[in-house]
Structures are given as C-alpha cells and as structure tokens.
Amino acid sequence: MNIRVSQPLPTPARQRGAVTLLVALMLLIGMSMVTITTMRSGMVEQQTTGNDVRAREAQEAAEAGLEYGVAWAKKNKISNTVTCSSGSLPTGCPTALTTIEHSPTGERYTYTLTYTKGTDSIKVTSAAQGIADNNITATSEVWIKQISYLTKKGKTAPPFVINGNLIDVNGNPEIHTGSPPGPAFIKSPWSSIDTGMFNKKNPSSLGAIVSDVLPDTPTPAWDYTFSTPLATATGIAIANGYRSSTNTLPTTPEAGKEPFYLWDSASEIKGTYGKADNPVVIIITAGNCPKIGATIYGLVYFSSSCSDQGWGGAEIHGSVISDGNIVKLTANTEFYYNDITGGAGEMFSNLISDAASIPGTWKDF
C-alpha cells in the first residue's frame, strides 16, 4: 500500500488566496455602501419630490382661494377688514368657502380669505392648509381696487338729477335731505325746478338746487351719474332676464347678477325693489311713463320726459335721474337721501361693477 501525504501549499499561493478574499470582501462592502447610498438618495429624492408636489398643490390651492376671493370682491363691497374661514363667516364675507378637492396626492385643502381694507385699495390674502397634514401650507395675496358703476359725482347723487324741467309739483310730496341738508337737486344750467309744493322734512329747509354742467352726450343725466354706458346697462338687464315686459322682477338681483332692471312697459311699478345694502337701478325706457307706487332702494332713471304719470305712495331711497321733464309729482310720495345709516352715498357705494388687480402687488409665499 502506498500512502500519499498532502503537502501544504506554498506560502505565495496561500497569500494570493487571502488577497483575493480580501478584495472580494472589500468589493462587497463597497457595493453594499453604494447600494445603501443609492437607496437613501432615492428615498430622499422621493421625499423631496413628494414635498415639492404637495407644496405646489398647496400653492395652487391658495391661488384658487385667491381667485375666488377676488371674484367675490368684483360684485360685493368690501367695507372693513375681515377674515373669512370655513368655520367663521362674519359680515362682509362670501356665503361659503369650499375645500379644494381632487389633488394628485389625494390631499384636500381648506383656505382662509382675509380682506385688508386700505385707504383706496384692498389686500386680498388666501392662506391654504392641508386637511390630512396641516403642516402643508401656502399663501397668496394681491392688492385690488374696486370699481363702481357710478361716477364720482354719481356716488353722492342727491334725490334728483335732472336734465330737464321739474314742473307742476302738487299735493305736497316730501323730500328728505338730512340735517344739515344736503343738495336736493342737481340740474342742467337751463333746467327749471318747481319747488313750491314740496314738504321739506328733516329739516324744514329744502336743500340746495345745484346747477352743474352735465356731459355733452345723448344721455347727459345718465352719463353724469353712471360710469357704465346706458346701452351696456340695458344689455345686461336683458341678458339677465330683468325686463318688466317679459319677466317678474325680483326684489333684489340674484347672487352674482348686476343691479340693472329694465322697465320697458307702461305697467305700474309697485312692491319693493332693492335694499339699503343691495340697491337696484330701474331704467324706464323712452316712451314709457309708468305710475310709481313702489318702495325703491337705489336709482330710478327716466330715459325721456314723463308727464302726468301719478306718483302714488312711492318711496325713493336714493335718487331719481331724468333725461327729460318730470311733470306732476303728487301727494303721498317721499324722496330720501340721508335717511339710512351712512346716507344714500354709503348705499350707492355697494354698486360695485368690478375689481382690478393693482400691478406689481401679487405675491406667493
């Protein structure tokens, strides 16, 4: 029997094996570190991307709220600084603030609107916040200036603005111009105003008759009072369905609709139209001279002369505007200017036609 005895590997061969093992181990460790680093970087990048997406969502929610807030201010007078949230809607706020839904991440957002009243402009701020994660927030703001349907002089129009004559007043209609009395009439330089039969109330003085230069246009009294052209206002009333010959007119305009009512028939104006904080403009078309027995908060405009129509029980809280003669104002009619809080001028300030952003004031945070 032959027995072979294994000889130990030469020392250099054993060293080469150890080196190979060490190198493999180092490569494994290096690859593991690279893998871990890559995974961590990927997770951080994914988290960063997610945060960016949610931040953009929150910003878009804030901008959506800002857009709604500005749109509301285009039709509603902002009188004071006010903060509006879904849980608190004080006077001067939109009637409802909805949540922002259907974002790519599934997050839902609420927003808070703040109207900050300045001297002649308003800052609108929208602050959005996540519902599931309330740490997600964003804010947008812009300064706006509200625009009135009325001219500067129209905002303080007295009980009458007449481009014509006021003739044959009888039966002691009452005119209220406040204390101390403000102007009772604005008239064209050529107009004649019969004041003899008016009952002067609060105080006993009638108030001034002011002769002013009205615009050189086909409708001077309208253009003296309104910044919106008569044709535009008439078109708006027709588009909204506010036309007496075809529809029953509401007491106040529906939400989001303009205040113009077109009276294009001879039927009597009766009932109540407008409110102290929501005035209307009744446009009586040329050729019509309806009897007026209504309580009206706002302005009544005659496109042409109106004779012998018989004002029976009318109360006009605001102003009568006429591009023609008015004949025979009679008993049981009352014309008011400063009878409501802030005066009719404050009521007229609610006739908002638009709100324009002031350039250079828009910001995201």
Short mmCIF file of C-alpha atoms in Angstrom, two decimals:
data_model
loop_
_atom_site.label_atom_id
_atom_site.label_comp_id
_atom_site.label_asym_id
_atom_site.label_seq_id
_atom_site.Cartn_x
_atom_site.Cartn_y
_atom_site.Cartn_z
CA MET A 1 0.00 0.00 0.00
CA ASN A 2 1.24 3.37 -0.98
CA ILE A 3 0.25 6.31 1.23
CA ARG A 4 0.43 9.84 -0.19
CA VAL A 5 0.80 12.65 2.23
CA SER A 6 -0.66 16.15 1.14
CA GLN A 7 1.91 18.78 1.16
CA PRO A 8 0.95 22.27 2.37
CA LEU A 9 0.51 24.90 -0.39
CA PRO A 10 3.47 27.01 -0.91
CA THR A 11 3.33 30.25 1.05
CA PRO A 12 2.90 32.51 -2.06
CA ALA A 13 -0.21 30.58 -3.20
CA ARG A 14 -1.83 30.97 0.21
CA GLN A 15 -1.13 34.68 0.18
CA ARG A 16 -2.75 35.07 -3.23
CA GLY A 17 -5.95 33.39 -1.91
CA ALA A 18 -6.09 35.68 1.09
CA VAL A 19 -5.67 38.74 -1.09
CA THR A 20 -8.44 37.54 -3.43
CA LEU A 21 -10.77 37.01 -0.47
CA LEU A 22 -9.97 40.44 0.95
CA VAL A 23 -10.53 42.11 -2.38
CA ALA A 24 -13.87 40.34 -2.81
CA LEU A 25 -14.89 41.36 0.69
CA MET A 26 -13.96 44.96 0.04
CA LEU A 27 -15.87 44.96 -3.24
CA LEU A 28 -18.90 43.53 -1.47
CA ILE A 29 -18.70 46.16 1.23
CA GLY A 30 -18.24 48.88 -1.39
CA MET A 31 -21.18 47.64 -3.44
CA SER A 32 -23.29 47.44 -0.31
CA MET A 33 -22.39 51.01 0.60
CA VAL A 34 -23.16 52.18 -2.92
CA THR A 35 -26.48 50.33 -2.82
CA ILE A 36 -27.40 51.78 0.58
CA THR A 37 -26.37 55.28 -0.50
CA THR A 38 -28.35 54.95 -3.70
CA MET A 39 -31.38 53.74 -1.79
CA ARG A 40 -31.08 56.57 0.71
CA SER A 41 -30.64 59.11 -2.06
CA GLY A 42 -33.64 57.68 -3.84
CA MET A 43 -35.74 57.86 -0.69
CA VAL A 44 -34.62 61.44 -0.01
CA GLU A 45 -35.28 62.38 -3.62
CA GLN A 46 -38.68 60.72 -3.50
CA GLN A 47 -39.49 62.52 -0.26
CA THR A 48 -38.26 65.82 -1.70
CA THR A 49 -40.30 65.26 -4.84
CA GLY A 50 -43.36 64.45 -2.73
CA ASN A 51 -42.82 67.58 -0.65
CA ASP A 52 -42.44 69.64 -3.81
CA VAL A 53 -45.64 68.18 -5.25
CA ARG A 54 -47.56 68.90 -2.06
CA ALA A 55 -46.05 72.38 -1.81
CA ARG A 56 -47.15 73.09 -5.38
CA GLU A 57 -50.59 71.67 -4.58
CA ALA A 58 -50.87 73.91 -1.52
CA GLN A 59 -49.78 76.91 -3.58
CA GLU A 60 -52.32 76.09 -6.26
CA ALA A 61 -54.98 75.76 -3.56
CA ALA A 62 -54.01 79.17 -2.17
CA GLU A 63 -54.19 80.68 -5.66
CA ALA A 64 -57.59 79.06 -6.23
CA GLY A 65 -58.82 80.61 -3.00
CA LEU A 66 -57.36 83.96 -4.04
CA GLU A 67 -59.12 83.77 -7.40
CA TYR A 68 -62.43 83.09 -5.63
CA GLY A 69 -61.82 85.93 -3.17
CA VAL A 70 -61.10 88.45 -5.93
CA ALA A 71 -64.10 87.25 -7.96
CA TRP A 72 -66.34 87.81 -4.92
CA ALA A 73 -64.91 91.31 -4.45
CA LYS A 74 -65.87 92.16 -8.04
CA LYS A 75 -69.55 92.22 -7.04
CA ASN A 76 -69.55 92.86 -3.30
CA LYS A 77 -68.44 95.96 -1.44
CA ILE A 78 -65.53 95.41 0.98
CA SER A 79 -66.20 97.96 3.71
CA ASN A 80 -63.93 96.74 6.51
CA THR A 81 -61.00 94.45 7.20
CA VAL A 82 -62.41 90.95 7.69
CA THR A 83 -61.13 87.36 7.90
CA CYS A 84 -63.24 84.58 6.41
CA SER A 85 -62.76 80.85 7.02
CA SER A 86 -64.98 77.81 6.64
CA GLY A 87 -65.63 77.92 10.39
CA SER A 88 -66.25 81.67 10.63
CA LEU A 89 -68.04 83.84 8.08
CA PRO A 90 -68.73 87.26 9.64
CA THR A 91 -70.49 90.09 7.83
CA GLY A 92 -68.59 91.07 4.71
CA CYS A 93 -67.55 87.50 3.81
CA PRO A 94 -68.61 85.21 0.96
CA THR A 95 -71.50 83.00 2.00
CA ALA A 96 -69.46 79.78 1.68
CA LEU A 97 -65.83 78.70 1.40
CA THR A 98 -65.43 75.22 -0.07
CA THR A 99 -62.48 72.83 0.25
CA ILE A 100 -60.07 72.23 -2.64
CA GLU A 101 -60.54 68.62 -3.74
CA HIS A 102 -59.07 66.03 -6.15
CA SER A 103 -55.36 66.85 -5.88
CA PRO A 104 -52.85 64.37 -7.43
CA THR A 105 -51.66 63.27 -3.97
CA GLY A 106 -55.20 62.88 -2.63
CA GLU A 107 -54.68 65.69 -0.10
CA ARG A 108 -57.56 68.11 0.46
CA TYR A 109 -57.10 71.76 1.32
CA THR A 110 -59.04 74.47 3.13
CA TYR A 111 -58.33 78.16 2.67
CA THR A 112 -58.86 81.32 4.69
CA LEU A 113 -59.54 84.65 2.99
CA THR A 114 -58.58 87.96 4.55
CA TYR A 115 -59.69 91.29 3.12
CA THR A 116 -57.49 94.10 4.48
CA LYS A 117 -59.10 97.49 3.81
CA GLY A 118 -56.67 100.25 2.85
CA THR A 119 -57.35 103.90 2.09
CA ASP A 120 -58.39 103.33 -1.51
CA SER A 121 -57.45 99.69 -2.14
CA ILE A 122 -57.86 96.26 -0.57
CA LYS A 123 -55.36 93.47 0.06
CA VAL A 124 -56.84 90.03 -0.56
CA THR A 125 -54.93 87.18 1.12
CA SER A 126 -55.62 83.47 0.68
CA ALA A 127 -53.96 81.00 3.08
CA ALA A 128 -54.33 77.29 2.17
CA GLN A 129 -53.76 74.38 4.57
CA GLY A 130 -53.82 70.62 4.13
CA ILE A 131 -56.57 68.73 5.92
CA ALA A 132 -54.82 65.38 6.43
CA ASP A 133 -51.43 67.07 7.01
CA ASN A 134 -51.96 70.55 8.39
CA ASN A 135 -48.21 71.25 8.15
CA ILE A 136 -48.71 71.77 4.40
CA THR A 137 -49.45 75.50 3.97
CA ALA A 138 -49.15 78.22 1.37
CA THR A 139 -50.27 81.81 0.97
CA SER A 140 -51.05 84.09 -1.98
CA GLU A 141 -52.06 87.74 -1.94
CA VAL A 142 -52.86 90.63 -4.26
CA TRP A 143 -53.95 94.24 -3.87
CA ILE A 144 -57.12 95.22 -5.73
CA LYS A 145 -59.14 98.36 -6.36
CA GLN A 146 -62.92 98.11 -6.52
CA ILE A 147 -64.68 99.88 -9.40
CA SER A 148 -68.17 101.39 -9.11
CA TYR A 149 -70.98 101.55 -11.66
CA LEU A 150 -71.23 105.21 -10.64
CA THR A 151 -69.11 108.21 -11.43
CA LYS A 152 -67.50 110.21 -8.64
CA LYS A 153 -70.49 112.58 -8.66
CA GLY A 154 -72.95 109.73 -9.03
CA LYS A 155 -71.74 108.23 -5.76
CA THR A 156 -73.14 111.25 -3.92
CA ALA A 157 -76.19 111.89 -6.11
CA PRO A 158 -78.98 113.83 -4.31
CA PRO A 159 -82.70 112.90 -4.53
CA PHE A 160 -82.95 114.36 -8.08
CA VAL A 161 -80.53 114.67 -11.01
CA ILE A 162 -82.50 116.31 -13.84
CA ASN A 163 -81.54 117.17 -17.38
CA GLY A 164 -84.95 118.74 -17.93
CA ASN A 165 -87.63 120.58 -16.00
CA LEU A 166 -89.48 119.60 -12.84
CA ILE A 167 -92.95 121.01 -13.49
CA ASP A 168 -96.30 121.33 -11.72
CA VAL A 169 -95.42 119.77 -8.37
CA ASN A 170 -98.64 119.45 -6.36
CA GLY A 171 -100.12 117.69 -3.37
CA ASN A 172 -97.09 118.26 -1.15
CA PRO A 173 -94.69 115.40 -1.88
CA GLU A 174 -91.97 115.14 0.74
CA ILE A 175 -88.25 115.44 0.22
CA HIS A 176 -85.73 114.47 2.91
CA THR A 177 -82.18 115.75 2.53
CA GLY A 178 -80.81 115.26 6.03
CA SER A 179 -79.57 117.57 8.74
CA PRO A 180 -77.79 119.73 7.88
CA PRO A 181 -79.49 119.48 4.50
CA GLY A 182 -77.51 118.25 1.54
CA PRO A 183 -78.33 119.17 -2.05
CA ALA A 184 -81.86 118.28 -3.12
CA PHE A 185 -81.35 118.73 -6.88
CA ILE A 186 -78.62 118.62 -9.47
CA LYS A 187 -79.87 120.22 -12.70
CA SER A 188 -78.64 121.34 -16.09
CA PRO A 189 -77.96 125.09 -16.30
CA TRP A 190 -81.05 125.51 -18.47
CA SER A 191 -83.40 123.39 -16.33
CA SER A 192 -86.27 124.83 -14.27
CA ILE A 193 -87.18 123.30 -10.89
CA ASP A 194 -90.61 123.89 -9.32
CA THR A 195 -90.14 123.54 -5.56
CA GLY A 196 -93.17 125.40 -4.25
CA MET A 197 -95.33 122.46 -3.21
CA PHE A 198 -92.68 120.23 -1.62
CA ASN A 199 -92.97 119.40 2.05
CA LYS A 200 -89.48 119.85 3.43
CA LYS A 201 -88.65 117.30 6.08
CA ASN A 202 -85.64 116.70 8.30
CA PRO A 203 -85.02 119.66 8.45
CA SER A 204 -87.58 122.15 7.16
CA SER A 205 -85.08 123.53 4.64
CA LEU A 206 -85.34 122.02 1.17
CA GLY A 207 -81.62 121.78 0.49
CA ALA A 208 -79.68 123.31 -2.34
CA ILE A 209 -80.55 123.33 -6.02
CA VAL A 210 -77.16 122.93 -7.69
CA SER A 211 -76.71 123.89 -11.33
CA ASP A 212 -73.95 121.77 -12.86
CA VAL A 213 -72.58 121.16 -16.32
CA LEU A 214 -73.72 117.72 -17.46
CA PRO A 215 -71.80 115.78 -20.13
CA ASP A 216 -72.32 116.67 -23.77
CA THR A 217 -73.76 113.26 -24.70
CA PRO A 218 -77.15 111.91 -25.87
CA THR A 219 -77.92 110.90 -22.25
CA PRO A 220 -76.35 113.64 -20.07
CA ALA A 221 -78.06 112.84 -16.77
CA TRP A 222 -77.19 109.13 -17.10
CA ASP A 223 -73.58 109.85 -18.00
CA TYR A 224 -73.31 112.39 -15.17
CA THR A 225 -74.31 109.65 -12.72
CA PHE A 226 -73.05 106.36 -14.20
CA SER A 227 -69.65 105.22 -15.43
CA THR A 228 -71.32 102.35 -17.33
CA PRO A 229 -72.90 103.33 -20.68
CA LEU A 230 -76.70 103.19 -20.81
CA ALA A 231 -76.62 100.72 -23.72
CA THR A 232 -74.36 98.40 -21.70
CA ALA A 233 -76.60 98.55 -18.63
CA THR A 234 -79.68 97.89 -20.76
CA GLY A 235 -77.99 94.92 -22.42
CA ILE A 236 -77.02 93.48 -19.03
CA ALA A 237 -80.62 93.75 -17.78
CA ILE A 238 -81.94 91.96 -20.87
CA ALA A 239 -79.27 89.23 -20.67
CA ASN A 240 -80.17 88.60 -17.01
CA GLY A 241 -83.90 88.43 -17.76
CA TYR A 242 -84.61 91.54 -15.69
CA ARG A 243 -87.16 93.04 -18.08
CA SER A 244 -90.65 94.06 -16.95
CA SER A 245 -92.34 93.28 -20.28
CA THR A 246 -91.30 89.63 -20.14
CA ASN A 247 -90.45 88.71 -16.52
CA THR A 248 -91.40 89.37 -12.92
CA LEU A 249 -88.51 91.29 -11.43
CA PRO A 250 -87.04 90.05 -8.12
CA THR A 251 -86.83 92.27 -5.07
CA THR A 252 -83.03 92.19 -5.29
CA PRO A 253 -80.76 90.77 -8.00
CA GLU A 254 -79.84 87.12 -7.78
CA ALA A 255 -76.35 86.36 -6.44
CA GLY A 256 -73.70 87.29 -8.99
CA LYS A 257 -76.08 89.31 -11.18
CA GLU A 258 -75.87 93.01 -11.89
CA PRO A 259 -78.33 95.54 -10.34
CA PHE A 260 -79.94 96.78 -13.59
CA TYR A 261 -83.69 96.35 -14.11
CA LEU A 262 -85.31 97.39 -17.40
CA TRP A 263 -88.85 98.79 -17.16
CA ASP A 264 -90.00 98.66 -20.78
CA SER A 265 -93.76 98.69 -20.26
CA ALA A 266 -96.47 101.08 -19.06
CA SER A 267 -97.47 98.85 -16.13
CA GLU A 268 -97.29 100.34 -12.64
CA ILE A 269 -94.09 99.93 -10.65
CA LYS A 270 -95.25 98.65 -7.29
CA GLY A 271 -93.92 96.50 -4.46
CA THR A 272 -90.37 96.78 -3.13
CA TYR A 273 -87.13 96.78 -5.11
CA GLY A 274 -83.67 96.82 -3.63
CA LYS A 275 -82.39 97.05 -0.07
CA ALA A 276 -80.16 99.53 1.72
CA ASP A 277 -77.19 97.17 1.29
CA ASN A 278 -78.27 95.87 -2.13
CA PRO A 279 -79.61 98.78 -4.24
CA VAL A 280 -81.02 98.48 -7.76
CA VAL A 281 -81.11 100.67 -10.86
CA ILE A 282 -84.51 100.80 -12.59
CA ILE A 283 -84.20 102.01 -16.18
CA ILE A 284 -87.52 103.31 -17.60
CA THR A 285 -87.25 103.18 -21.37
CA ALA A 286 -88.16 106.06 -23.68
CA GLY A 287 -91.88 106.31 -24.40
CA ASN A 288 -92.94 104.72 -21.10
CA CYS A 289 -94.21 106.68 -18.12
CA PRO A 290 -95.41 104.14 -15.55
CA LYS A 291 -97.14 105.07 -12.34
CA ILE A 292 -94.73 104.55 -9.44
CA GLY A 293 -96.18 103.30 -6.16
CA ALA A 294 -93.17 101.25 -5.06
CA THR A 295 -90.56 101.45 -2.32
CA ILE A 296 -87.25 101.57 -4.15
CA TYR A 297 -83.74 101.50 -2.69
CA GLY A 298 -81.42 102.72 -5.41
CA LEU A 299 -81.84 104.82 -8.53
CA VAL A 300 -84.75 105.34 -10.93
CA TYR A 301 -83.80 106.56 -14.40
CA PHE A 302 -86.15 108.13 -16.95
CA SER A 303 -84.79 107.96 -20.49
CA SER A 304 -87.18 110.70 -21.65
CA SER A 305 -89.84 113.09 -20.37
CA CYS A 306 -92.57 111.65 -18.15
CA SER A 307 -95.84 113.58 -17.80
CA ASP A 308 -98.91 113.04 -15.62
CA GLN A 309 -97.96 109.57 -14.52
CA GLY A 310 -99.20 110.00 -10.94
CA TRP A 311 -96.75 109.01 -8.26
CA GLY A 312 -98.96 107.20 -5.75
CA GLY A 313 -97.35 106.13 -2.49
CA ALA A 314 -93.81 105.98 -3.89
CA GLU A 315 -90.77 105.98 -1.61
CA ILE A 316 -87.46 106.51 -3.39
CA HIS A 317 -84.49 105.91 -1.08
CA GLY A 318 -81.73 107.15 -3.30
CA SER A 319 -82.10 109.23 -6.43
CA VAL A 320 -84.34 109.95 -9.43
CA ILE A 321 -82.34 110.58 -12.61
CA SER A 322 -84.05 112.04 -15.68
CA ASP A 323 -83.05 112.95 -19.23
CA GLY A 324 -86.31 114.81 -19.75
CA ASN A 325 -89.08 116.63 -17.95
CA ILE A 326 -90.89 115.24 -14.91
CA VAL A 327 -94.42 116.58 -14.63
CA LYS A 328 -96.80 116.41 -11.67
CA LEU A 329 -95.06 114.86 -8.73
CA THR A 330 -98.02 114.34 -6.41
CA ALA A 331 -99.00 113.67 -2.81
CA ASN A 332 -98.05 110.56 -0.88
CA THR A 333 -94.60 110.41 -2.42
CA GLU A 334 -91.36 110.65 -0.49
CA PHE A 335 -87.79 111.11 -1.63
CA TYR A 336 -84.97 110.29 0.79
CA TYR A 337 -81.24 110.82 0.81
CA ASN A 338 -79.71 110.75 4.29
CA ASP A 339 -82.30 108.57 6.00
CA ILE A 340 -80.21 105.40 6.29
CA THR A 341 -77.00 104.70 8.21
CA GLY A 342 -74.16 106.29 6.31
CA GLY A 343 -76.56 108.07 3.97
CA ALA A 344 -77.50 107.13 0.44
CA GLY A 345 -73.88 107.69 -0.53
CA GLU A 346 -72.97 104.65 1.56
CA MET A 347 -75.78 102.68 -0.10
CA PHE A 348 -74.54 103.72 -3.54
CA SER A 349 -71.04 102.53 -2.63
CA ASN A 350 -72.41 98.98 -2.81
CA LEU A 351 -72.92 99.32 -6.58
CA ILE A 352 -69.68 97.52 -7.47
CA SER A 353 -69.05 96.65 -11.12
CA ASP A 354 -65.57 95.12 -10.94
CA ALA A 355 -62.30 94.82 -9.04
CA ALA A 356 -58.96 95.31 -10.77
CA SER A 357 -55.65 93.90 -9.54
CA ILE A 358 -53.01 96.54 -8.90
CA PRO A 359 -49.89 95.71 -10.96
CA GLY A 360 -46.83 94.62 -9.02
CA THR A 361 -48.71 93.57 -5.87
CA TRP A 362 -49.18 89.83 -6.49
CA LYS A 363 -47.14 87.53 -4.22
CA ASP A 364 -46.78 83.84 -3.36
CA PHE A 365 -45.31 82.66 -0.05
#
